[in-house]
Amino acid sequence: FQSFQNVGKEKDFVFLSKKIEPSSVLETAPLFDGLKKELAWNKFSGPTFTESYCWPLVALGCDVVAISHQGNDPLLYIPPVLTLLQESDCQALPNMSGVSLILCPGWKKAQLVFDLLKTYKKGCRRLCPVLIILGQNKEATRQMEIRGCDVGVTTPYNLLRLLEHNTRLLCRVCHLVLDEIEVLFSDTPEQVFTILGCYKKATAQANLPHQIIAVGTQWNKHITPLIKEFMNDPHIVITVIEEAAIFGNVQQVVQPCMNSSRTAELLKILDFTQRNLQKVLVFTDSVTEVEMIHEALKSNSIVSLKKHKESKCNAGCVLERWRKMHSSGTPVVLVLTDDCLQSLGITDASCVVHFSFPSPAVFGQRLQSMSDNFCTGIKDSAVDQEDTKAKSVILLTQNSFCHAPNILHYLKHAEAEIPEELYDLTARVQESKEDVIFSRPLCACLKAFGICRNRTECPCRHQINLSMDTAQNIADEVIETPERVTILPLFIVHATNYFGRIVKKQKDQYTVFAKEMNDYFKVPGHRIPVNTVEKSVFYGLREGAISHRVQVVETPAKDEENVFKVTVKYIDEGRTSQVNSDQLLHLPVKFQSLPPQAVEIIVCRVKPIDNEVEWNPKVTDHINHKIKGKLHHAKVVHTLGKTIWVDPMVGVTNLPTMKIWINEYNIRSEILSTGLGTDNPEHIGEIQKLCRQIPVLDHAESLEHFTKEDTADLKEACSPQDPSIQENSAESCNGPVTPLSSKPSMFLGVFFLDDVVQTKEAEDPTVHQQKGCHPPIKWFQDDVSVTLRVQILRAADGKCEFSGEKVAFSAYSEGKLYVADLELHQSIIAEKSTCVIKDTEAVILLVKEKKGAWCKLLKNKNVHVSLDFEHWEESEDESPFTVG
């Protein structure tokens, strides 16, 4: 173990299996001169702390395993690998030099690595990097040309496809790099070990020098067999203390107890540990607890020291006594607060006891105090647990909820034994976060593919929120003839996700509307710039001769200049962009009457190959070129909010003289033909399963429910016709989009009337008895007040009544009555509370009776009420939720 003073004067931790001198200055780094110049030209500020250890090892040709917070940065290995290629003298094969092969966890990371290689190859002679992304097209695989390649960048699946047709490819590989090793081993362990086996066999037959470099951010259990079976005398570099503790076989113990019995539990632990462990640190986060624990230990005849910021004894004095007591054979216990650990610099503790539950920030610091006792060799887990020299004991109480999920995640990663109490506590924390997540958008990956593979870390919502997901602004044709609607895609997000309009065949209302708006803004006197830009408000925007309706979704925190950038959404197309504030024009009320026309469209039953979570840009570019601005026929299989799922979706051309439509291509078939997409038969079923979790709606009027589930395989709409037939442009289409229908909306196969829908909360006797829609409400707070933003358009006859713990709001909007009767969690001053009704919302200000933060707004949960994160200003220190 070494401590190293970095250039930034920040002391870092590093675990090294073998001692190595770091190279912390670019000028003296073991790189060739041309590359150093290229790095400097690109304003490279390193080497970083981890790079200063990794670069010399890689440049020497050693096998290396590097675990670091920067372990996903390709510059950890690219510069020394390029140096090896530049100066390599691998001539074991005639007229062939050594080759590097970089294995990445997905196409996106492979593309990033390839782009970096292209950037830094300028300082190299004859360097030829190749990106190998093949897909399932066998003909393309056979035609893949890799002669003259110096560096190949690919993924496990793509490399295995290539090896099927070129078995001798690995014979030339001198340097095999495993990028983001923890992801490779988590997602594709079988494929990686197959490649490693082929590589071992190939290098043995070719008698070539070979090197394996594995970098990542976390230790993984599969790294142990990688080191034992495929590496030759490897160097291990770990600069993350928590990961070094896992490698170092630190025993993690969680001891559940009541908050009031922590001291008694501590005495039991110390009675056990003093037989085997001689140096114990007891960590807590308060001076009072240090004094209390110290007195308790003394009264039980346990020799102990104490250190906190108010202690009279300085760090040097405590440290000297710590060392003397141990050298004399006396078991020693030091009770301290976290802020004293750095000044003491203790690294030889045998055991740490977390008397106060650790936050992620202090957990690693506490573990570092045992770093001298971390095991240094590769372990066989079956026998080595008995030989552990370091132990970490966490006292888990009912008050430990704040950081429970983080610690649980780490303990799972460390494969420690976890008590049920920690699972229960984490579940309670997740429930408390439910309101936060419940107001976020539905997960895009869940919508696009039916599953989210990163659900534990995904910040989005994975369940239905009725107030957000109710079908809205969907054209009549989706309701009347869902088996055949006409779609006009205008903005392509990726290969299966678009925004566009649903075109109605009968009335040309949107085309007339757009023409009127264009004609209006052609007149210079009608183009009135906006003085004050407000969020969520509709404005006009002119691009050339075309006028658009836009909604402001983001403005700068401070308007330092008269003209500034704002983010707007084109509400009739779905795209988002940044424009100058002076481009926004006043939009007359008559052009706000038509609801936003953009609808999200998702093509079902197809997903990226190789378990990728994003579409390769090649597929997206192909689909974008094929479908944008062209008419399509589709069958709607689900509707959720402003999202429709379609299967199939077919490109069509109208032949008006013959009064027929010609089917040209099926989008799903087009994607599959690229070789980069595969069948996803579970997609529709997963969406149906998600929708079945919705609570049953109670109707104020008698209404017959109709559910429809069509899980049968859908036949292709038609076979592709002559591709020379030209599609009609958007301008020549005969059908516009209809405005918001007054008919019942189709929502998840259930028909209901918008103005009579009530949720279970509406059945509560405390809720306002007058029937009406509940408006969406967002809230935020400071110490003095709570602000409610009632999202209601052009409210009329608005009323707002305040009492000690209640707020009753009602108003009419576009002929509908909206009612919100809220029972507050805490009391307010009714006389000082106010309500201001604006054009797009009503703003209610509640003055708190007692200053301070409210943990929640309402006594009972209401699906229509959510946190307003756009105005939330809570600091990370005060937040009970884990950041990130």
Short mmCIF file of N, CA, C and O in Angstrom, two decimals, residues 294-339:
data_model
loop_
_atom_site.label_atom_id
_atom_site.label_comp_id
_atom_site.label_asym_id
_atom_site.label_seq_id
_atom_site.Cartn_x
_atom_site.Cartn_y
_atom_site.Cartn_z
N HIS A 294 -16.99 6.41 25.72
CA HIS A 294 -15.73 6.34 26.47
C HIS A 294 -15.98 6.04 27.95
O HIS A 294 -15.29 5.20 28.55
N GLU A 295 -16.96 6.71 28.55
CA GLU A 295 -17.28 6.46 29.96
C GLU A 295 -17.82 5.05 30.16
O GLU A 295 -17.51 4.38 31.15
N ALA A 296 -18.64 4.57 29.21
CA ALA A 296 -19.19 3.21 29.31
C ALA A 296 -18.09 2.16 29.25
O ALA A 296 -18.11 1.16 29.98
N LEU A 297 -17.10 2.38 28.39
CA LEU A 297 -15.99 1.43 28.28
C LEU A 297 -15.16 1.42 29.55
O LEU A 297 -14.74 0.36 30.05
N LYS A 298 -14.89 2.62 30.08
CA LYS A 298 -14.10 2.70 31.32
C LYS A 298 -14.81 2.00 32.47
O LYS A 298 -14.19 1.28 33.26
N SER A 299 -16.12 2.19 32.57
CA SER A 299 -16.87 1.56 33.66
C SER A 299 -16.93 0.05 33.52
O SER A 299 -17.24 -0.66 34.48
N ASN A 300 -16.63 -0.46 32.32
CA ASN A 300 -16.59 -1.91 32.10
C ASN A 300 -15.15 -2.42 31.98
O ASN A 300 -14.92 -3.50 31.41
N SER A 301 -14.21 -1.62 32.50
CA SER A 301 -12.80 -2.01 32.58
C SER A 301 -12.17 -2.29 31.22
O SER A 301 -11.31 -3.17 31.08
N ILE A 302 -12.60 -1.54 30.22
CA ILE A 302 -11.99 -1.65 28.89
C ILE A 302 -11.14 -0.41 28.66
O ILE A 302 -11.63 0.73 28.76
N VAL A 303 -9.87 -0.62 28.37
CA VAL A 303 -8.95 0.49 28.15
C VAL A 303 -9.31 1.17 26.83
O VAL A 303 -9.37 0.52 25.78
N SER A 304 -9.56 2.45 26.90
CA SER A 304 -9.97 3.15 25.68
C SER A 304 -9.39 4.55 25.63
O SER A 304 -9.05 5.14 26.65
N LEU A 305 -9.28 5.05 24.39
CA LEU A 305 -8.88 6.43 24.13
C LEU A 305 -10.05 7.12 23.44
O LEU A 305 -10.93 6.48 22.89
N LYS A 306 -10.02 8.44 23.47
CA LYS A 306 -11.08 9.19 22.78
C LYS A 306 -10.47 10.35 22.03
O LYS A 306 -9.41 10.88 22.40
N LYS A 307 -11.13 10.74 20.93
CA LYS A 307 -10.66 11.89 20.14
C LYS A 307 -11.84 12.49 19.40
O LYS A 307 -12.57 11.81 18.68
N HIS A 308 -12.05 13.79 19.66
CA HIS A 308 -13.03 14.56 18.90
C HIS A 308 -12.52 16.00 18.83
O HIS A 308 -11.48 16.34 19.41
N LYS A 309 -13.23 16.86 18.13
CA LYS A 309 -12.73 18.21 17.87
C LYS A 309 -12.60 19.05 19.13
O LYS A 309 -11.87 20.05 19.14
N GLU A 310 -13.27 18.67 20.22
CA GLU A 310 -13.18 19.42 21.47
C GLU A 310 -12.21 18.80 22.46
O GLU A 310 -12.08 19.27 23.59
N SER A 311 -11.52 17.72 22.05
CA SER A 311 -10.59 17.05 22.95
C SER A 311 -9.39 17.95 23.27
O SER A 311 -8.89 18.68 22.40
N LYS A 312 -8.91 17.86 24.51
CA LYS A 312 -7.72 18.61 24.90
C LYS A 312 -6.46 17.96 24.34
O LYS A 312 -5.49 18.64 24.02
N CYS A 313 -6.48 16.64 24.25
CA CYS A 313 -5.32 15.90 23.74
C CYS A 313 -5.26 16.01 22.23
O CYS A 313 -6.26 15.76 21.54
N ASN A 314 -4.09 16.39 21.67
CA ASN A 314 -3.99 16.56 20.22
C ASN A 314 -3.79 15.22 19.53
O ASN A 314 -3.61 14.17 20.17
N ALA A 315 -3.80 15.24 18.18
CA ALA A 315 -3.72 14.01 17.40
C ALA A 315 -2.43 13.26 17.65
O ALA A 315 -2.42 12.03 17.76
N GLY A 316 -1.32 13.98 17.76
CA GLY A 316 -0.03 13.33 17.99
C GLY A 316 0.01 12.57 19.30
O GLY A 316 0.54 11.46 19.38
N CYS A 317 -0.57 13.15 20.33
CA CYS A 317 -0.62 12.51 21.65
C CYS A 317 -1.45 11.24 21.61
O CYS A 317 -1.04 10.19 22.14
N VAL A 318 -2.62 11.30 20.98
CA VAL A 318 -3.49 10.13 20.88
C VAL A 318 -2.81 9.02 20.08
O VAL A 318 -2.84 7.83 20.46
N LEU A 319 -2.16 9.41 18.99
CA LEU A 319 -1.51 8.43 18.13
C LEU A 319 -0.36 7.73 18.85
O LEU A 319 -0.15 6.52 18.72
N GLU A 320 0.38 8.48 19.64
CA GLU A 320 1.50 7.90 20.39
C GLU A 320 0.99 6.89 21.41
O GLU A 320 1.55 5.79 21.55
N ARG A 321 -0.08 7.23 22.12
CA ARG A 321 -0.64 6.31 23.10
C ARG A 321 -1.22 5.07 22.41
O ARG A 321 -1.13 3.95 22.93
N TRP A 322 -1.84 5.26 21.26
CA TRP A 322 -2.39 4.16 20.45
C TRP A 322 -1.29 3.14 20.13
O TRP A 322 -1.48 1.93 20.27
N ARG A 323 -0.13 3.62 19.72
CA ARG A 323 0.97 2.73 19.34
C ARG A 323 1.62 2.08 20.55
O ARG A 323 1.95 0.89 20.53
N LYS A 324 1.81 2.85 21.62
CA LYS A 324 2.47 2.31 22.81
C LYS A 324 1.63 1.21 23.45
O LYS A 324 2.17 0.17 23.86
N MET A 325 0.32 1.44 23.56
CA MET A 325 -0.54 0.44 24.21
C MET A 325 -0.53 -0.86 23.42
O MET A 325 -0.51 -1.95 24.00
N HIS A 326 -0.53 -0.76 22.09
CA HIS A 326 -0.51 -1.99 21.29
C HIS A 326 0.82 -2.71 21.40
O HIS A 326 0.87 -3.94 21.49
N SER A 327 1.92 -1.96 21.37
CA SER A 327 3.23 -2.59 21.46
C SER A 327 3.44 -3.28 22.80
O SER A 327 4.22 -4.24 22.90
N SER A 328 2.75 -2.83 23.84
CA SER A 328 2.86 -3.46 25.16
C SER A 328 1.94 -4.67 25.30
O SER A 328 1.90 -5.29 26.37
N GLY A 329 1.17 -4.98 24.23
CA GLY A 329 0.29 -6.13 24.26
C GLY A 329 -1.07 -5.85 24.84
O GLY A 329 -1.85 -6.77 25.06
N THR A 330 -1.38 -4.60 25.08
CA THR A 330 -2.69 -4.24 25.64
C THR A 330 -3.69 -3.99 24.52
O THR A 330 -3.42 -3.19 23.63
N PRO A 331 -4.82 -4.68 24.55
CA PRO A 331 -5.86 -4.36 23.55
C PRO A 331 -6.26 -2.90 23.71
O PRO A 331 -6.41 -2.40 24.82
N VAL A 332 -6.46 -2.23 22.58
CA VAL A 332 -6.74 -0.80 22.64
C VAL A 332 -7.99 -0.48 21.82
O VAL A 332 -8.18 -1.02 20.73
N VAL A 333 -8.82 0.38 22.38
CA VAL A 333 -10.03 0.85 21.69
C VAL A 333 -9.97 2.38 21.62
O VAL A 333 -9.75 3.04 22.65
N LEU A 334 -10.14 2.92 20.43
CA LEU A 334 -10.16 4.37 20.25
C LEU A 334 -11.54 4.77 19.75
O LEU A 334 -12.02 4.30 18.72
N VAL A 335 -12.21 5.64 20.53
CA VAL A 335 -13.52 6.15 20.15
C VAL A 335 -13.33 7.54 19.56
O VAL A 335 -12.70 8.40 20.20
N LEU A 336 -13.87 7.78 18.37
CA LEU A 336 -13.59 9.06 17.70
C LEU A 336 -14.71 9.45 16.74
O LEU A 336 -15.56 8.62 16.38
N THR A 337 -14.69 10.71 16.37
CA THR A 337 -15.60 11.20 15.33
C THR A 337 -14.88 11.16 13.99
O THR A 337 -13.64 11.16 13.93
N ASP A 338 -15.66 11.14 12.91
CA ASP A 338 -15.08 10.98 11.57
C ASP A 338 -14.13 12.11 11.20
O ASP A 338 -13.16 11.89 10.47
N ASP A 339 -14.38 13.32 11.71
CA ASP A 339 -13.55 14.45 11.30
C ASP A 339 -12.15 14.41 11.90
O ASP A 339 -11.30 15.23 11.55
#
